[in-house]
Short mmCIF file of C-alpha atoms and ligand atoms in Angstrom, two decimals:
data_model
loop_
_atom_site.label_atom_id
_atom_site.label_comp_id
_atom_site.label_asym_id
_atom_site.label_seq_id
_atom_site.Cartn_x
_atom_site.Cartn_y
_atom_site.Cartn_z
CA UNK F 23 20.54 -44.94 -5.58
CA UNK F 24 16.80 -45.04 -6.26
CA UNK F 25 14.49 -42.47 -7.55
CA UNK F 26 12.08 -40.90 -5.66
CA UNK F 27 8.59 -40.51 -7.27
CA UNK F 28 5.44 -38.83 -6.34
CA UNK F 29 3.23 -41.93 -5.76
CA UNK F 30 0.06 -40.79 -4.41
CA UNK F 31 -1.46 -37.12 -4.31
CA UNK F 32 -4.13 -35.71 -1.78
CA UNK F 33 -6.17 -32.75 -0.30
CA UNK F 34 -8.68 -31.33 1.60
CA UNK F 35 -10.67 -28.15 1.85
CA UNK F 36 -12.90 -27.34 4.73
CA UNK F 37 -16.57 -27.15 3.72
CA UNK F 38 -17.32 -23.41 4.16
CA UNK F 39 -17.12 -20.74 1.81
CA UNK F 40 -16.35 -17.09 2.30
CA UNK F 41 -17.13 -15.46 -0.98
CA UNK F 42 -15.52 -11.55 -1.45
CA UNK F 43 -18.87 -10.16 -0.40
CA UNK F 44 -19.15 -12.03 2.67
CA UNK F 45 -16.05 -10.38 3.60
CA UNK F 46 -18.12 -7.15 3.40
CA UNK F 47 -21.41 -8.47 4.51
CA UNK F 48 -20.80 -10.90 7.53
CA UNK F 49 -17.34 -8.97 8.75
CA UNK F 50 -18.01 -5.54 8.24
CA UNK F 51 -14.92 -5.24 6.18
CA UNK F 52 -15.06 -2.03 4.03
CA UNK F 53 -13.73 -3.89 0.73
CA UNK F 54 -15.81 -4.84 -2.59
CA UNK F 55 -14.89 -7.95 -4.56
CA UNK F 56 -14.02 -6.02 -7.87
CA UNK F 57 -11.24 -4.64 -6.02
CA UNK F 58 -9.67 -7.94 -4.22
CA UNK F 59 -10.77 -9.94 -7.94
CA UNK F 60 -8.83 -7.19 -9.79
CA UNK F 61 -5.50 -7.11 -8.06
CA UNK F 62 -5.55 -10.73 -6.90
CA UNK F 63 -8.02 -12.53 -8.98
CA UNK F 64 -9.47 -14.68 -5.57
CA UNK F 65 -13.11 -14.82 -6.03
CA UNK F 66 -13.59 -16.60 -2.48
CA UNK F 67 -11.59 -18.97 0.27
CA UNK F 68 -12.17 -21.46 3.06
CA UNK F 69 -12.29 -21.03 6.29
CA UNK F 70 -12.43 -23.81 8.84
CA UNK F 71 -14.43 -23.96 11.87
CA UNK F 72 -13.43 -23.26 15.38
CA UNK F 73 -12.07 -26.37 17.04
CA UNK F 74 -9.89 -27.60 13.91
CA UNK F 75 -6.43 -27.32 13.31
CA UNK F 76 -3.99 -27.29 10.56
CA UNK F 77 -3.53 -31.25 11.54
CA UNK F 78 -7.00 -31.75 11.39
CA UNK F 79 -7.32 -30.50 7.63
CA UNK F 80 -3.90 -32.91 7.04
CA UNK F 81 -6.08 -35.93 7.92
CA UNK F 82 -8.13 -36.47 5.09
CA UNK F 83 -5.78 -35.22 2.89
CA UNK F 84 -3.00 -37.60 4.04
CA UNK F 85 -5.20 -40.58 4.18
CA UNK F 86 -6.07 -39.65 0.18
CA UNK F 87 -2.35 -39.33 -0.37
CA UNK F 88 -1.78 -42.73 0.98
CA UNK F 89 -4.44 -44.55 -0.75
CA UNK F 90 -3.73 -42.96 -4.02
CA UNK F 91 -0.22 -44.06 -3.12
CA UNK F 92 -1.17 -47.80 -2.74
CA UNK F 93 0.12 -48.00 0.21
CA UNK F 94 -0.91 -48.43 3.78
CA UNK F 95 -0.42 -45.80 6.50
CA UNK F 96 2.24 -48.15 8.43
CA UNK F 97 3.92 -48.15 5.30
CA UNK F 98 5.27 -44.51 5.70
CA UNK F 99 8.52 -44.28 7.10
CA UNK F 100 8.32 -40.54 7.66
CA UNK F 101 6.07 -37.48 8.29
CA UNK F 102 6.86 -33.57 6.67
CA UNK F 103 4.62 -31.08 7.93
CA UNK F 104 4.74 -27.74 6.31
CA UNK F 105 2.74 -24.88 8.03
CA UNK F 106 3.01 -21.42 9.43
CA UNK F 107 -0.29 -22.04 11.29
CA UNK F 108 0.76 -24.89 13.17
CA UNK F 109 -1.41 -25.92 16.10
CA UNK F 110 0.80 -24.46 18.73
CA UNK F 111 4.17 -22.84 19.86
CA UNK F 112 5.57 -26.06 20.03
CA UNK F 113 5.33 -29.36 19.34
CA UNK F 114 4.98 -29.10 15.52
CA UNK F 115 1.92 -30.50 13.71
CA UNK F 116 3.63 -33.28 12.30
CA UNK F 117 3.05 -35.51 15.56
CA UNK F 118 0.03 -33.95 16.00
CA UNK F 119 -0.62 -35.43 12.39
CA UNK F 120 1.04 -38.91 13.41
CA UNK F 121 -1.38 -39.50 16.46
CA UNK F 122 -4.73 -38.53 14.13
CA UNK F 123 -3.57 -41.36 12.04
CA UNK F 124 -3.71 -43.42 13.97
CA UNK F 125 -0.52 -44.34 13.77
CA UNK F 126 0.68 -44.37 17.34
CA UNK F 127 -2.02 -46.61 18.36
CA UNK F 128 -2.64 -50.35 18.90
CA UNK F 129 0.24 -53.15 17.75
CA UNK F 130 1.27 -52.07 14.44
CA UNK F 131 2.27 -48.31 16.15
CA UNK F 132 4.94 -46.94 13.75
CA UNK F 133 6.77 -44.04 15.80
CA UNK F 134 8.35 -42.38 12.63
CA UNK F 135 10.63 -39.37 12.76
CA UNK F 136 7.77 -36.25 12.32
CA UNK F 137 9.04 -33.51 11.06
CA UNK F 138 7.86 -29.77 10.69
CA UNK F 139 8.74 -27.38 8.09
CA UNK F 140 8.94 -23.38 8.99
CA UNK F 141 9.26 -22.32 5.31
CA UNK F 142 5.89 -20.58 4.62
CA UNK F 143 4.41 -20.59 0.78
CA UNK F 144 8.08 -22.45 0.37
CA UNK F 145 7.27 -25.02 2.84
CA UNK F 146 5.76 -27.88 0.25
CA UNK F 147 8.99 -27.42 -1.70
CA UNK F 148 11.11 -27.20 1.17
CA UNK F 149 9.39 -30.26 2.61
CA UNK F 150 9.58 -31.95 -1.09
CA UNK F 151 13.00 -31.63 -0.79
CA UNK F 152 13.88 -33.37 2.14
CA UNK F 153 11.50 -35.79 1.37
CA UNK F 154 13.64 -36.45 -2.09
CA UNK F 155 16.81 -36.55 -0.30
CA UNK F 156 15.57 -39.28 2.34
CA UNK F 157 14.68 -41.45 -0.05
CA UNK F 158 17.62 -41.13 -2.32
CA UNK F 159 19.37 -41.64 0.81
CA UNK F 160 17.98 -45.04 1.29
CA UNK F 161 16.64 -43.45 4.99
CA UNK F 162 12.74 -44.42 4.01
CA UNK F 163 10.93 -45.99 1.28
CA UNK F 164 7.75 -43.81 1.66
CA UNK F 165 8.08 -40.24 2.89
CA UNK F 166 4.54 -38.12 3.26
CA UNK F 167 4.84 -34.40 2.43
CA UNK F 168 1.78 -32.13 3.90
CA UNK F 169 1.64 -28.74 3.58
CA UNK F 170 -1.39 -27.41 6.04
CA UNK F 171 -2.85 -24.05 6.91
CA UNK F 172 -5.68 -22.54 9.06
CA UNK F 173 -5.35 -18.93 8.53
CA UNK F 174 -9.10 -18.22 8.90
CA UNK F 175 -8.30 -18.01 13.06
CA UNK F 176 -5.04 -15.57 12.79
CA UNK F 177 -6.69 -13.23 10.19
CA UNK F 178 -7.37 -9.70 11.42
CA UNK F 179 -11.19 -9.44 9.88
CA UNK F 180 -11.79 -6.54 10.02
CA UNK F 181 -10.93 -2.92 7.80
CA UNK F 182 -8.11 -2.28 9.49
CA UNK F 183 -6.27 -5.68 8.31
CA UNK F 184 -8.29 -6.10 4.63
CA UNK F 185 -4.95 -5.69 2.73
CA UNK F 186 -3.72 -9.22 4.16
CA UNK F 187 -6.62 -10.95 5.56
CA UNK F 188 -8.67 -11.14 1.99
CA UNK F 189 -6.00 -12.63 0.47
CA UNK F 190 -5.83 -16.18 2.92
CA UNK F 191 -7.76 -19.28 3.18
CA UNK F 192 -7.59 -22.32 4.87
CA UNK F 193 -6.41 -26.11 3.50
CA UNK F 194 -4.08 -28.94 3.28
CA UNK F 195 -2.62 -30.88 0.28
CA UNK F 196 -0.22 -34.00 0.74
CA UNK F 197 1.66 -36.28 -1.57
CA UNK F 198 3.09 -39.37 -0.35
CA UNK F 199 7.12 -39.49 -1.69
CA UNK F 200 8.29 -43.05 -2.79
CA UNK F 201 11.50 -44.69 -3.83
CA UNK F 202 11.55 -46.59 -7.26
CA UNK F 203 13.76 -47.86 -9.09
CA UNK F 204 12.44 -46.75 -12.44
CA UNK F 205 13.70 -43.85 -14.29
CA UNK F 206 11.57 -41.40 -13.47
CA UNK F 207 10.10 -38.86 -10.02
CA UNK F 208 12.07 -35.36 -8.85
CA UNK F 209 14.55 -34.51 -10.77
CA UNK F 210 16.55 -31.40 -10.39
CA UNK F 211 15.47 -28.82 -7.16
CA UNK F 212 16.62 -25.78 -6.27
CA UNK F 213 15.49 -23.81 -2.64
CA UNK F 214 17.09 -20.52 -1.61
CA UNK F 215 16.29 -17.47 1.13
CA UNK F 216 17.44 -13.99 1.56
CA UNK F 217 17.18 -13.11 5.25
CA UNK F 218 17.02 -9.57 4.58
CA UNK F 219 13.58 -9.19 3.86
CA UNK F 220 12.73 -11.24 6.93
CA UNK F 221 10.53 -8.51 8.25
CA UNK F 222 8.71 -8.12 5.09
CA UNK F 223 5.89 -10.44 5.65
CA UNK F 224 5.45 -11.67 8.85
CA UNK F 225 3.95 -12.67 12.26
CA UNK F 226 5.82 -11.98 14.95
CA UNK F 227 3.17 -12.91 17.96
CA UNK F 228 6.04 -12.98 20.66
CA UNK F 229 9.45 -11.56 20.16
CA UNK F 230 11.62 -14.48 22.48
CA UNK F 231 14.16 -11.24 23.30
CA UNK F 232 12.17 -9.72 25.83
CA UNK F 233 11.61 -10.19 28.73
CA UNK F 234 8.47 -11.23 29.61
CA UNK F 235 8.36 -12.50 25.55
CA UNK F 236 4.76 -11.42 25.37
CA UNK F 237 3.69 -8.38 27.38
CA UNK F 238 1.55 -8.72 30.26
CA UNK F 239 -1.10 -6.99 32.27
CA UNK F 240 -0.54 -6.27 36.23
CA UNK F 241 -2.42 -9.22 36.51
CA UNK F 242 0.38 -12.17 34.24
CA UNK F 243 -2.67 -11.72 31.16
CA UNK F 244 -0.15 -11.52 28.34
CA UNK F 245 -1.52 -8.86 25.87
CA UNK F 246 -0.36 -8.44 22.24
CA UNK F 247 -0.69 -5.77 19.81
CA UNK F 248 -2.91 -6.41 16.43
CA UNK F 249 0.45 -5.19 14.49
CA UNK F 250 1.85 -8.52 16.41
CA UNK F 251 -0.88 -10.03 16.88
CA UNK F 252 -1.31 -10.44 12.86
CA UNK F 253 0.61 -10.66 9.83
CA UNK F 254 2.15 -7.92 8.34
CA UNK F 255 3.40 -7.36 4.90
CA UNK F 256 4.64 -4.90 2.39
CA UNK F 257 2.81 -5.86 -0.86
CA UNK F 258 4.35 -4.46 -3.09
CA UNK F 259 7.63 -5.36 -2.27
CA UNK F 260 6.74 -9.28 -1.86
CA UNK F 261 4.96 -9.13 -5.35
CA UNK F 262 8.74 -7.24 -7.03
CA UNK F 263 10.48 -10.09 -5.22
CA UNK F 264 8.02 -13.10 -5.71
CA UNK F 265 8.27 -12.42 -9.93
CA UNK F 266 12.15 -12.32 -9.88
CA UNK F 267 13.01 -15.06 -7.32
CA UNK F 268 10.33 -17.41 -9.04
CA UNK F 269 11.45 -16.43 -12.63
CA UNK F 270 15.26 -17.09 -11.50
CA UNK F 271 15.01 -20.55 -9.51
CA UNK F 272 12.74 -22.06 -12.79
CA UNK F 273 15.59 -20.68 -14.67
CA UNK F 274 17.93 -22.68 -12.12
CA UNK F 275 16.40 -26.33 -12.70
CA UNK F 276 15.76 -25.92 -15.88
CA UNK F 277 19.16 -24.99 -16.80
CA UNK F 278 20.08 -28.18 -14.28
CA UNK F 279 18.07 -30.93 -16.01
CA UNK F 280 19.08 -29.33 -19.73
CA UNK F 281 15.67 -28.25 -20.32
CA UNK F 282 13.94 -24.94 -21.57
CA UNK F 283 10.28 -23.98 -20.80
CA UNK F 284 8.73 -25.80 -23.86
CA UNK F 285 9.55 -29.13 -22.68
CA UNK F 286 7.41 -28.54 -19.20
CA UNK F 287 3.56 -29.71 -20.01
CA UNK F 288 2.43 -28.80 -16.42
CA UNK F 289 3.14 -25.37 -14.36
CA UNK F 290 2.38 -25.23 -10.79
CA UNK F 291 2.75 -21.87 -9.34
CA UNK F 292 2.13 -20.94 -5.70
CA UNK F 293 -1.07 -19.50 -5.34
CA UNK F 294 -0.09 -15.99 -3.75
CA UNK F 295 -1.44 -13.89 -6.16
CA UNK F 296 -3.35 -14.51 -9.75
CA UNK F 297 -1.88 -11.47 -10.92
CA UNK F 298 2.02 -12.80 -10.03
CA UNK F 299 1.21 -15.97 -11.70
CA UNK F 300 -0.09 -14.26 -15.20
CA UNK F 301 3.01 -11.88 -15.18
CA UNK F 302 5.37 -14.77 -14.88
CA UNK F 303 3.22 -17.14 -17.48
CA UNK F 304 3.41 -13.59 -19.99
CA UNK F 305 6.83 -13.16 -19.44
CA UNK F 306 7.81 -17.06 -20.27
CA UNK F 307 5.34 -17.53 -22.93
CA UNK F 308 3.70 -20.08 -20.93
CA UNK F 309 0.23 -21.18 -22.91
CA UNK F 310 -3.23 -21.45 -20.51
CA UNK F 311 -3.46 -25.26 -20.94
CA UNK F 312 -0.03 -25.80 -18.93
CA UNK F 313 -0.89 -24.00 -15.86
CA UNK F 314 -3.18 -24.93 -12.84
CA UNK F 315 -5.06 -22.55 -10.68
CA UNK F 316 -7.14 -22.59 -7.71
CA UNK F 317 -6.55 -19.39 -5.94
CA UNK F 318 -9.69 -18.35 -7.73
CA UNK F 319 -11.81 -20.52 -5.04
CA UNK F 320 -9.51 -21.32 -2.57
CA UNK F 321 -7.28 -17.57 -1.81
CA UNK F 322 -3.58 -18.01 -0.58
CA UNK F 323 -3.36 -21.43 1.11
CA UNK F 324 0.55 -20.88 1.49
CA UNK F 325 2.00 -24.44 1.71
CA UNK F 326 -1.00 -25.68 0.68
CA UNK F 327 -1.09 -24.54 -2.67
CA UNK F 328 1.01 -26.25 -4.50
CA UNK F 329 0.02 -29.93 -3.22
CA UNK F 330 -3.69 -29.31 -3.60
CA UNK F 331 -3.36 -28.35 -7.09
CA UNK F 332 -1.49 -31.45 -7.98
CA UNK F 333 -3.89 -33.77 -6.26
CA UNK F 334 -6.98 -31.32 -8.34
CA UNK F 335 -5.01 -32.20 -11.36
CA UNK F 336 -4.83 -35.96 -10.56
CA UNK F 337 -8.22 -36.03 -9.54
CA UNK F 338 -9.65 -33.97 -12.94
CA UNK F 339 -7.34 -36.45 -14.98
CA UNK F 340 -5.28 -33.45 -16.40
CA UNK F 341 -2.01 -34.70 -14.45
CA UNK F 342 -0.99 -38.11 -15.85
CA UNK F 343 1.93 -40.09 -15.44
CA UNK F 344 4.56 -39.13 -17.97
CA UNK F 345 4.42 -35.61 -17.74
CA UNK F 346 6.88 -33.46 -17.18
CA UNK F 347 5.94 -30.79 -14.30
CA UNK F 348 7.30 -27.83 -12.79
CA UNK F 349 6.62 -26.72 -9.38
CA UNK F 350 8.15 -23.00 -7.97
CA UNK F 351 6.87 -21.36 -4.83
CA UNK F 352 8.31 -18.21 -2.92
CA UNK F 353 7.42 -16.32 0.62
CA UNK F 354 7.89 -15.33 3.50
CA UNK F 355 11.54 -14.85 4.53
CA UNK F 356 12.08 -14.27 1.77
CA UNK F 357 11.86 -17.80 1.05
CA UNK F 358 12.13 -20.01 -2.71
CA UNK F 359 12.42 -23.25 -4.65
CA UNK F 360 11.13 -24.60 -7.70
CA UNK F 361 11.15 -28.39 -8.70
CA UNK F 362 10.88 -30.41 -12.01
CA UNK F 363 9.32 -33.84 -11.91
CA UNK F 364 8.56 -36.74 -14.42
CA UNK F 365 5.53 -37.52 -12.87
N1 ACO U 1450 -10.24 -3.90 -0.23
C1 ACO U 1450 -10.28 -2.59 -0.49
N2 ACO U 1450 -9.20 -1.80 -0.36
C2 ACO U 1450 -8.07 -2.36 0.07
C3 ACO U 1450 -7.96 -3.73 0.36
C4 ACO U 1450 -9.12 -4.52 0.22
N3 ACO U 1450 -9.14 -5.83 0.46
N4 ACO U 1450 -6.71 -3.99 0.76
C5 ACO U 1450 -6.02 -2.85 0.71
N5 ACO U 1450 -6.86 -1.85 0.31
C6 ACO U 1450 -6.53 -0.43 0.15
C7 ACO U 1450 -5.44 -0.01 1.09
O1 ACO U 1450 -5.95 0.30 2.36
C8 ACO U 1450 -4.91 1.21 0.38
O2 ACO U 1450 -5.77 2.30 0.64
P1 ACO U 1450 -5.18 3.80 0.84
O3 ACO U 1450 -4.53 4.12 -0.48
O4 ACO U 1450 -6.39 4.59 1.13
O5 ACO U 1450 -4.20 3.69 1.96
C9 ACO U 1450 -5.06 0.85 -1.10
O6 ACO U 1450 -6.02 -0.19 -1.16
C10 ACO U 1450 -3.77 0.41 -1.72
O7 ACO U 1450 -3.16 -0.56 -0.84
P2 ACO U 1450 -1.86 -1.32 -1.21
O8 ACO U 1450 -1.52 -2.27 -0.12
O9 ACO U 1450 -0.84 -0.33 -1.66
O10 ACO U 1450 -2.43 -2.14 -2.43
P3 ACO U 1450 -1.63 -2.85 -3.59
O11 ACO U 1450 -1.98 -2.22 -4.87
O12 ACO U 1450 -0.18 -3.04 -3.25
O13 ACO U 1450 -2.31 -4.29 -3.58
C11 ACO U 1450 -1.84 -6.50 -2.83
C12 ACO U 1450 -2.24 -5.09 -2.42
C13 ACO U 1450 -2.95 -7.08 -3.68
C14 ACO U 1450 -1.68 -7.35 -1.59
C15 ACO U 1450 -0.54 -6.44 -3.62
O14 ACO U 1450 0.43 -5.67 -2.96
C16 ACO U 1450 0.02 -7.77 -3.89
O15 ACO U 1450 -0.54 -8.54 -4.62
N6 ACO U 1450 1.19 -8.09 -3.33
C17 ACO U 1450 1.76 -9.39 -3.47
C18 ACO U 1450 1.81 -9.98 -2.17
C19 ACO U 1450 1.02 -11.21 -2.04
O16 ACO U 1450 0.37 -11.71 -2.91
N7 ACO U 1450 1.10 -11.72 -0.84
C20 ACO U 1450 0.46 -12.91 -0.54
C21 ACO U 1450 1.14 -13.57 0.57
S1 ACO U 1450 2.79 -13.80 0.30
C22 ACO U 1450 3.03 -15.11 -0.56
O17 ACO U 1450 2.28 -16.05 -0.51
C23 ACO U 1450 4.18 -15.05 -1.43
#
């Protein structure tokens, strides 16, 4: 069986910044940025311009993935999108992906299996995952992994939704997946969910029970609520639940690959929350030189998080081959994994 080995590393950030004060300033929302840099430590986010999508952000990232990867984009065997701000309803982004590549055009068109990922801030790791397990499999030699959002166009801007919307911004990361038959790549991983706290944090535009799904005017307008319309979550209880779940499933593949926290030179936490992130690396005794941050700059970017600040390492020379790395996300659903990787 081969290994599978993260062989190339990408991302992409749309060009505009929203700083905490422009929150204030240009959306009228009654917030200062002591408060949102005190409890979450983001200093400012992205947000994309009308007319782009989550696929749209994959693009560059992808194509950076690939050529880090040494490969070419017929080379890839499969696509994993991971988003909760996918383009539409349905189909997923993944094929949306596929055709910006390029990849169903002209006589080298590859029609690979695309594949979309409904996991949330667990949707890189989820998507890792399968990715692994593909190429273990033997099913594909080079498996891309993107994890893409545009939150900027489903945040509720204004007072009213400040407890959510200042915490998102918009990007994509991507690492391209390959087999190899050196001894090294994703080792142990661990994912897990607890459907209970499914309401907790969540955006629940439509509700497919009723009949019609979304409510409509006299005259067929469908009309939605802004408690529908946007996310909703209870804070507190996502941050109780992020620190255990997270602490646990690193726990998990540690204790799988006969490991303790010392041996792990690189930390990548999701990006929910700067103050989740410091509790955990307290709690472990994790030193400031093993972790990577970017929710500083960049807010939530929920599957993005992870796979941007792996291609940020790469790209600052601080992630080199060798290493060994820890990945651990958790979100909505409640949602988890965590991953350790000889890179
Ligand atoms: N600016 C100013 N005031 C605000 C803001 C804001 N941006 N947001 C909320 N407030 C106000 C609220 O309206 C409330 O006012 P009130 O007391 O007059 O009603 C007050 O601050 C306290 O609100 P809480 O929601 O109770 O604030 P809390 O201390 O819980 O902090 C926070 C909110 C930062 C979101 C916190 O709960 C948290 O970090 N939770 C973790 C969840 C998380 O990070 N989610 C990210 C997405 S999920 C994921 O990726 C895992």
């Amino acid at each position: 069986m081969p290994n599978a080995f993260i062989s190339g590393t990408g991302y992409y950030v749309p060009p505009r910044v929203v700083t905490n004060d422009d929150l204030r300033t240009q959306y009228g929302i009654d917030t200062t940025s002591e408060w949102i840099v005190q409890r979450t430590g983001i200093e400012s986010r992205r947000y994309a311009e009308e007319g782009v999508g989550s696929a749209d952000l994959a693009v560059p990232a992808a194509q950076m993935a690939v050529k880090n990867a040494g490969i070419a984009l017929t080379d890839l065997d499969m696509i994993v999108f991971a988003t909760l701000s996918p383009e539409h309803c349905f189909p997923g982004s993944g094929v949306y992906l596929q055709q910006k590549l390029g990849l169903c055009d002209g006589p080298n068109a590859k029609f690979v299996p695309a594949l979309d990922v409904r996991n949330q801030c667990s949707g890189f790791l989820y998507g890792l995952g399968t990715a692994t397990s593909m190429v273990k499999s033997g099913a594909a030699k080079h498996v891309l992994v993107v994890g893409a959002e545009t939150h900027s166009a489903a945040l509720d801007l204004s007072t009213r939704g400040r407890a959510v919307s200042s915490l998102f911004g918009d990007g994509a990361g991507a690492v391209v997946v390959s087999a190899t038959d050196v001894d090294r790549g994703i080792r142990s991983w661990k994912l897990g969910a607890d459907g209970r706290f499914a309401d907790t944090l969540s955006q629940r535009i439509w509700d497919i029970r009723k009949r019609p799904f979304i409510p409509q005017s006299a005259e067929g307008v469908g009309q939605v609520q802004p408690e529908l319309m946007f996310a909703q979550m209870d804070g507190k209880l996502v941050f109780k639940n992020a620190v255990m779940r997270m602490m646990e499933v690193l726990m998990e593949v540690c204790v799988a690959e006969g490991i303790n926290g010392t041996d792990i030179d690189m930390f990548f936490f999701h990006q929910a929350n700067l103050r989740i992130n410091q509790y955990l690396q307290q709690h472990l005794g994790i030193p400031d030189e093993k972790v990577v941050h970017n929710i500083q700059r960049y807010g939530n970017t929920t599957a993005a998080t992870i796979p941007i600040l792996m291609a940020e390492a790469v790209e600052q020379g601080r992630l080199k081959r060798g290493m060994k790395c820890a990945a651990i996300a958790f979100g909505s659903g409640f949602t988890w994994g965590a991953a350790i990787i000889d890179w």
